[in-house]
Structures are given as structure tokens and as C-alpha cells.
mmCIF file of C-alpha atoms in Angstrom:
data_model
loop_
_atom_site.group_PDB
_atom_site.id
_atom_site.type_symbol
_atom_site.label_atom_id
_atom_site.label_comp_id
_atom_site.label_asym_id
_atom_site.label_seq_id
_atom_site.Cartn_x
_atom_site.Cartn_y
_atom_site.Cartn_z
ATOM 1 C CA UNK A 23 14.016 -4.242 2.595
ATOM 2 C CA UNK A 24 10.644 -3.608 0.417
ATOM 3 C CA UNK A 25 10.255 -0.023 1.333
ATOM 4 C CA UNK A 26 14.084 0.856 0.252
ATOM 5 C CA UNK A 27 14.209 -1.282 -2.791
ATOM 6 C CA UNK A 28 11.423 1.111 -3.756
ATOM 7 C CA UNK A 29 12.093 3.909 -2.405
ATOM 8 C CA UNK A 30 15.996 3.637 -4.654
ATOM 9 C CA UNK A 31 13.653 2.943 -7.824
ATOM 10 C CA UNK A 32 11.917 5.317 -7.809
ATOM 11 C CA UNK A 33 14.021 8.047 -7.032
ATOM 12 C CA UNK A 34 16.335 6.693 -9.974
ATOM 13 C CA UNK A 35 13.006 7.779 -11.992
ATOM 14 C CA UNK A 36 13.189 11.311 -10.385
ATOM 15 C CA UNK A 37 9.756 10.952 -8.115
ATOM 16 C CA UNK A 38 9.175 12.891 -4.951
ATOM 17 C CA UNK A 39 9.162 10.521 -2.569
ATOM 18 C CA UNK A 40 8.350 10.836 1.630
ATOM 19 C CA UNK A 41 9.148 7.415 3.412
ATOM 20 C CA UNK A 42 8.020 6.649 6.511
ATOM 21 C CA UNK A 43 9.730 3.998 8.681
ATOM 22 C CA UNK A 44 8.923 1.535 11.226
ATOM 23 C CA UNK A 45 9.991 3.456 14.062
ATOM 24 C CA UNK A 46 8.900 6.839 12.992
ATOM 25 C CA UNK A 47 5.284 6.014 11.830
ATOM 26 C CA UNK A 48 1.851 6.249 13.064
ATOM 27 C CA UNK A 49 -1.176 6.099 11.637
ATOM 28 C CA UNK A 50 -1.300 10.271 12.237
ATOM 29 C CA UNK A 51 1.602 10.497 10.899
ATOM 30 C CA UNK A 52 0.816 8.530 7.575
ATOM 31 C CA UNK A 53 -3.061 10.038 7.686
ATOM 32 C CA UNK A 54 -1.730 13.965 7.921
ATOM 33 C CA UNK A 55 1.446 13.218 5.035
ATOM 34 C CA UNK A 56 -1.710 12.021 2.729
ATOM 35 C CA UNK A 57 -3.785 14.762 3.605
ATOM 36 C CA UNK A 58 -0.491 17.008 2.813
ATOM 37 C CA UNK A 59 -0.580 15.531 -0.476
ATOM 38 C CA UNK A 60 -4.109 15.947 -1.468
ATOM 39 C CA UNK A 61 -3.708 19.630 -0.499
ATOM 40 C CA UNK A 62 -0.836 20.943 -1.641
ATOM 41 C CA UNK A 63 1.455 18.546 -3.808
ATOM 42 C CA UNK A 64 -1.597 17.358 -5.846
ATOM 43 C CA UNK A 65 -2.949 19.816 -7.710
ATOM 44 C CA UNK A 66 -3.824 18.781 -11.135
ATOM 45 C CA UNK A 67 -6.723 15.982 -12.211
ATOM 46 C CA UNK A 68 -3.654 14.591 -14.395
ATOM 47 C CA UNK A 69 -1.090 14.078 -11.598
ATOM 48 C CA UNK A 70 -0.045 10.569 -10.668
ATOM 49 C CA UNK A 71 -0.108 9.837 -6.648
ATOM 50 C CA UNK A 72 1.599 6.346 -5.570
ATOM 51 C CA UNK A 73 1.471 5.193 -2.092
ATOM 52 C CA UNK A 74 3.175 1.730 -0.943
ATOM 53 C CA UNK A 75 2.875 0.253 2.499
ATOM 54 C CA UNK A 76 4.812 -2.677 3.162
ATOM 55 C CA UNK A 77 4.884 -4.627 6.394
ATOM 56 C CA UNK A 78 2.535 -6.525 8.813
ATOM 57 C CA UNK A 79 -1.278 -6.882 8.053
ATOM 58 C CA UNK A 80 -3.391 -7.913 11.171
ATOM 59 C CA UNK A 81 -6.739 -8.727 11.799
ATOM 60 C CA UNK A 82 -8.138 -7.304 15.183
ATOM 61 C CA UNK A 83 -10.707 -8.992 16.685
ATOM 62 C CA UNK A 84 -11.885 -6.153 18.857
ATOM 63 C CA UNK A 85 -13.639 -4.276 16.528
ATOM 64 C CA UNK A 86 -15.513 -7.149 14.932
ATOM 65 C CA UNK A 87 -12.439 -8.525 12.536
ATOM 66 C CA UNK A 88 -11.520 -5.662 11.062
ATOM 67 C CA UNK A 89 -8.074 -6.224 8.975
ATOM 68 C CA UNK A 90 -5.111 -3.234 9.002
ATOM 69 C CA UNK A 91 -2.068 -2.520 8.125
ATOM 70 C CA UNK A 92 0.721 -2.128 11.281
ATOM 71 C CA UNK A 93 2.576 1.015 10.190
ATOM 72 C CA UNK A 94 4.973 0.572 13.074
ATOM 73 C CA UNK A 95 6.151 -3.465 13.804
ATOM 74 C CA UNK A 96 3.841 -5.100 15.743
ATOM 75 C CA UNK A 97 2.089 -2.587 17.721
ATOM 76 C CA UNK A 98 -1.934 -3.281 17.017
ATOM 77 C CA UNK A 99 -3.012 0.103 19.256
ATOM 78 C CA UNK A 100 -4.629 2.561 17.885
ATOM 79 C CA UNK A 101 -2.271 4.867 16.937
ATOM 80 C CA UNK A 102 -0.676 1.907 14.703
ATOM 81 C CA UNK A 103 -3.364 0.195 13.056
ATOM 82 C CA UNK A 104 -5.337 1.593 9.551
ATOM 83 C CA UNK A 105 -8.272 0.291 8.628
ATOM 84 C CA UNK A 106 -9.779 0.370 4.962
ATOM 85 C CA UNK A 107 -12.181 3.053 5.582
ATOM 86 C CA UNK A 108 -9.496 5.219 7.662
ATOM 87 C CA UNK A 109 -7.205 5.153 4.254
ATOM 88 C CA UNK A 110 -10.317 5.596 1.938
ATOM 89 C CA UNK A 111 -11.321 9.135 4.293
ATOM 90 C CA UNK A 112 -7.815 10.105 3.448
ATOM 91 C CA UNK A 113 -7.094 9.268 -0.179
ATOM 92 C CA UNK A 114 -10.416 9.984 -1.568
ATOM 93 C CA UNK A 115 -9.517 14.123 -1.639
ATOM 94 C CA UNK A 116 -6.507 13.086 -3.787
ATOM 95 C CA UNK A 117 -6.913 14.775 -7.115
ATOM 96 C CA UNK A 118 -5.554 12.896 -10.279
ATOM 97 C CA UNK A 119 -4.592 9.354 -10.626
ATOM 98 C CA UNK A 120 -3.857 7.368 -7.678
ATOM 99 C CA UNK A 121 -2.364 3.980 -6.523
ATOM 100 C CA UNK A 122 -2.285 2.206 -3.697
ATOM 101 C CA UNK A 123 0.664 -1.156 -3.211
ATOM 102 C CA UNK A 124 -0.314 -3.094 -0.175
ATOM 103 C CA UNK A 125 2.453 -6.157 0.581
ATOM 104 C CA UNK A 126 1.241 -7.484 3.581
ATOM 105 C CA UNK A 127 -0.703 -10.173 4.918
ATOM 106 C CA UNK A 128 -4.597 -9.569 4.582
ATOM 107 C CA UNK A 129 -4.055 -7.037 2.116
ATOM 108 C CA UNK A 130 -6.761 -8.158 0.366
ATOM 109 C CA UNK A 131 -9.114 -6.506 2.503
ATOM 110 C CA UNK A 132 -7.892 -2.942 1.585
ATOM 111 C CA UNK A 133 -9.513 -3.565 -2.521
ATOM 112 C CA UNK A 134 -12.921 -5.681 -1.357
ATOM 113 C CA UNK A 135 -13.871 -3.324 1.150
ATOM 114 C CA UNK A 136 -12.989 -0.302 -0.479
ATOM 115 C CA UNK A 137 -15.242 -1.853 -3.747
ATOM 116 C CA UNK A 138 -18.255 -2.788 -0.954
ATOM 117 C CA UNK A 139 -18.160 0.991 0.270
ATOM 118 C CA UNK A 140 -17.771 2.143 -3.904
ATOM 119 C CA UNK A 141 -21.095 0.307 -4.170
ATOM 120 C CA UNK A 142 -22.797 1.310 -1.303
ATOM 121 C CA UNK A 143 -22.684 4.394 -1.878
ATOM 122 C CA UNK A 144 -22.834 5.508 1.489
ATOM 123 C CA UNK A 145 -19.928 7.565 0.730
ATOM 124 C CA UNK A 146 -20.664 10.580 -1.891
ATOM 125 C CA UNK A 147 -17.324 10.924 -2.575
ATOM 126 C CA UNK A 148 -16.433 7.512 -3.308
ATOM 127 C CA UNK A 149 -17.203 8.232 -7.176
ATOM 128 C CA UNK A 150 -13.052 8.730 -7.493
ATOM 129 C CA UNK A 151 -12.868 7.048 -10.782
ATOM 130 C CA UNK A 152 -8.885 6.719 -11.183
ATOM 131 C CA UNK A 153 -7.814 4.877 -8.355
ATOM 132 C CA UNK A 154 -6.577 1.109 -7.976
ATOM 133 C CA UNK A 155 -5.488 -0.930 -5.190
ATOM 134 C CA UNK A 156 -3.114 -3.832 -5.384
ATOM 135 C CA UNK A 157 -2.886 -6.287 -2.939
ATOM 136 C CA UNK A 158 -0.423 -9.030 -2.413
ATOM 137 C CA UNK A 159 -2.897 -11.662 -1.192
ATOM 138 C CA UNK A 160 -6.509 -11.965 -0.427
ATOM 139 C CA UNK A 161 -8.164 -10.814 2.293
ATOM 140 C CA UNK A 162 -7.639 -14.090 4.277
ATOM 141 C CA UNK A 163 -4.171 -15.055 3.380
ATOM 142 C CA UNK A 164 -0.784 -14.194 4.677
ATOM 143 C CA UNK A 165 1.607 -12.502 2.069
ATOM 144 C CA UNK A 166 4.590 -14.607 1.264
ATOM 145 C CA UNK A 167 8.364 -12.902 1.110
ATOM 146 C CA UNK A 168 11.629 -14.396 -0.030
ATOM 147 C CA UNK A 169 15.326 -14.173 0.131
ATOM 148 C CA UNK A 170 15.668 -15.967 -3.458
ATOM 149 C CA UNK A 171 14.155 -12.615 -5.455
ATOM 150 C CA UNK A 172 17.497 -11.179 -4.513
ATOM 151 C CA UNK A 173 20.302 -12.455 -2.575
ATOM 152 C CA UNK A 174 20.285 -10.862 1.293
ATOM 153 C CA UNK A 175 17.226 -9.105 0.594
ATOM 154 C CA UNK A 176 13.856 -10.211 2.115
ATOM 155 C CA UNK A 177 11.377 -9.004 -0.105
ATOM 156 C CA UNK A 178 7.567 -9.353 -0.622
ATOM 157 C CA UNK A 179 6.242 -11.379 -4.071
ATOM 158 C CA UNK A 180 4.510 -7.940 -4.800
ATOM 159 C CA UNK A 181 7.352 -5.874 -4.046
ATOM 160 C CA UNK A 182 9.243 -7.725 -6.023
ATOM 161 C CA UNK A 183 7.361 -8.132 -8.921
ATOM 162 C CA UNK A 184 6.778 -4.815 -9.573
ATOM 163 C CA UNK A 185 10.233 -4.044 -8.590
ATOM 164 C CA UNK A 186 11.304 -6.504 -11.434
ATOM 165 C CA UNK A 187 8.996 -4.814 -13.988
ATOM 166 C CA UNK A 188 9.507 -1.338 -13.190
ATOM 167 C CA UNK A 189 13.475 -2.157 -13.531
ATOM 168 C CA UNK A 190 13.304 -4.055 -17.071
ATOM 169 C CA UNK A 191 10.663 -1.724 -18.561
ATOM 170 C CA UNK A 192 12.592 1.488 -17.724
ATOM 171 C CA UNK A 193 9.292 2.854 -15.365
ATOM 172 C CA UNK A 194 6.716 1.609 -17.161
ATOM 173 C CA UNK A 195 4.569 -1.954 -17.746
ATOM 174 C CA UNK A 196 1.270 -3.067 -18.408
ATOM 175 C CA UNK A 197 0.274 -5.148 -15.333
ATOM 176 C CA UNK A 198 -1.882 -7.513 -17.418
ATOM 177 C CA UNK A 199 1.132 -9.286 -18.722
ATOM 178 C CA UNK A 200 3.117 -9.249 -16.016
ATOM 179 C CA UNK A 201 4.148 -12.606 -14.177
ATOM 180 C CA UNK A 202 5.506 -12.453 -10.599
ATOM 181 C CA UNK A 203 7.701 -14.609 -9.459
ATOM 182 C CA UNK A 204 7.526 -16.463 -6.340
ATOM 183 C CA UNK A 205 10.280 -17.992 -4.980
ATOM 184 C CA UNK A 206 10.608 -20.556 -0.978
ATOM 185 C CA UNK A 207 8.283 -18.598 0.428
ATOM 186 C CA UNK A 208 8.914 -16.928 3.777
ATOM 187 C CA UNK A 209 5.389 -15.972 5.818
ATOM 188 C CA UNK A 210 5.498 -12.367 7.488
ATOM 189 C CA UNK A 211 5.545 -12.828 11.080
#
């Protein structure tokens, strides 16, 4: 329900939008449309470049606890599972302003590594200076979801929140004074 409850909002604000779902998505899939973007739809060092990902966060113990996001259900192969640094490779050539909404358990991760490899600076190009990532929880913590936000949808806090804001202020908030909402909380599973 997240993805569409976005994905109506913000084409009532006249975005372009591409939305991947649950049985159409990879990880190649998501990598290459990001790559499209940074290419050829982003042009301009004042464009403004959203991208959500809603769903299951996992950590994988095979690769020394490394925490993803499952762009397709459950699957934690390769072909399924982004890491921090695999989005990072990606979104970094993304000119302009850009946003990243991660509602999933462990989403934490996505900000505190991206921020350890920012001050590493093993990366050159990690010197993108407008970019943000929100999490819904930290790095540790499953993301909670409701049915209360809005009756027979099951929505994440984040989602919702932002949802909530974005409808109210016509597009536009300032996240600082912002409260979200949580109602009987429902873990992803």
C-alpha cells in the first residue's frame, strides 16, 4: 500500500514518476532506472530527484551483517538485496538535489553508513552536498506499519507521515516541525 499511496500523491503534484513493484524488481533493475536518471532525466544542478523504497529490510549474515533493502518480497539473493554502498555507487552521479525515503526495517543503516563512507573519504565523489536520507528506524530496529493511519491500508509510520504532510501542506513542509503519527503498530514480516 506505501508505494501507491505515493505514487497517487505525487502524481496529483504532476511528478514523473517510474514505480517498480515487488514482482518486477531487481536490484538491476532499480540500479540501471537510477543510472537512467542521473544520465538523462537529470540534467540541471537545480533539479529535485526523489527515490522511495518501501518494503522488507534484512540483515544478511553472509557478508559480515551487512543490512539491505529486499526490492522483491523476501528473496535475500543477490539479485534482490541492495546494500548502502551499492545505492551510494548509483545515486552519487545524480546531479541536483536528491532524496532518498527508506520505510523498512533496518533502514537506519542506509544514513549511518552512507555518513561513515562521507567521512572516510575513501570515496572522491562522496562530496554530493544536497542529498538526505530518511529512514524509518535505526539501523537495528524493525519499522513499524499500521492499519489505523488509514482504514484498509497498511502503511509504514514514515510513509505515512510524510504522506499526511505532503497532503495538508499542498506539496510542501518543513520536516523539522513535523510530528508522525504512530498508531498499534504492526512489525514488517
Amino acid at each position: 500500500d506505501d508505494i501507491n499511496i505515493m505514487d497517487d500523491l505525487l502524481k496529483g503534484y504532476g511528478y514523473d514518476r517510474k514505480k517498480f513493484g515487488q514482482s518486477v524488481s531487481t536490484k538491476k533493475d532499480c540500479l540501471e532506472y537510477i543510472d537512467h536518471i542521473a544520465s538523462t532525466l537529470n540534467q540541471s544542478d537545480n533539479s529535485n530527484t526523489l527515490i522511495y523504497f518501501t518494503g522488507h529490510g534484512f540483515i544478511r549474515y553472509k557478508d559480515k551483517a551487512s543490512i539491505g533493502i529486499l526490492l522483491n518480497g523476501k528473496d535475500t539473493s543477490d539479485e534482490n538485496y541492495l546494500t548502502p554502498k551499492e545505492l551510494w555507487d548509483h545515486i552519487k552521479h545524480i546531479k541536483g538535489n536528491t532524496a532518498v525515503i527508506i520505510d523498512s526495517c533496518h533502514s537506519g543503516t542506509f544514513p549511518y553508513q552512507l555518513s561513515n563512507l562521507f567521512e572516510s573519504k575513501t570515496d572522491p565523489s562522496a562530496e554530493k552536498e544536497s542529498f538526505i536520507v530518511l529512514a524509518s528506524c535505526p539501523a537495528l530496529n524493525l519499522s513499524l506499519m499500521s492499519k489505523d493511519y488509514i482504514p484498509g491500508l497498511n502503511l509504514g509510520a514514515l510513509t505515512y507521515g510524510i504522506y499526511r504532510s505532503l497532503k495538508c501542506n499542498k506539496g510542501s513542509f518543513n520536516l523539522s516541525s513535523e510530528v508522525i503519527h504512530v498508531g498499534n503498530e504492526v512489525h514488517r514480516s
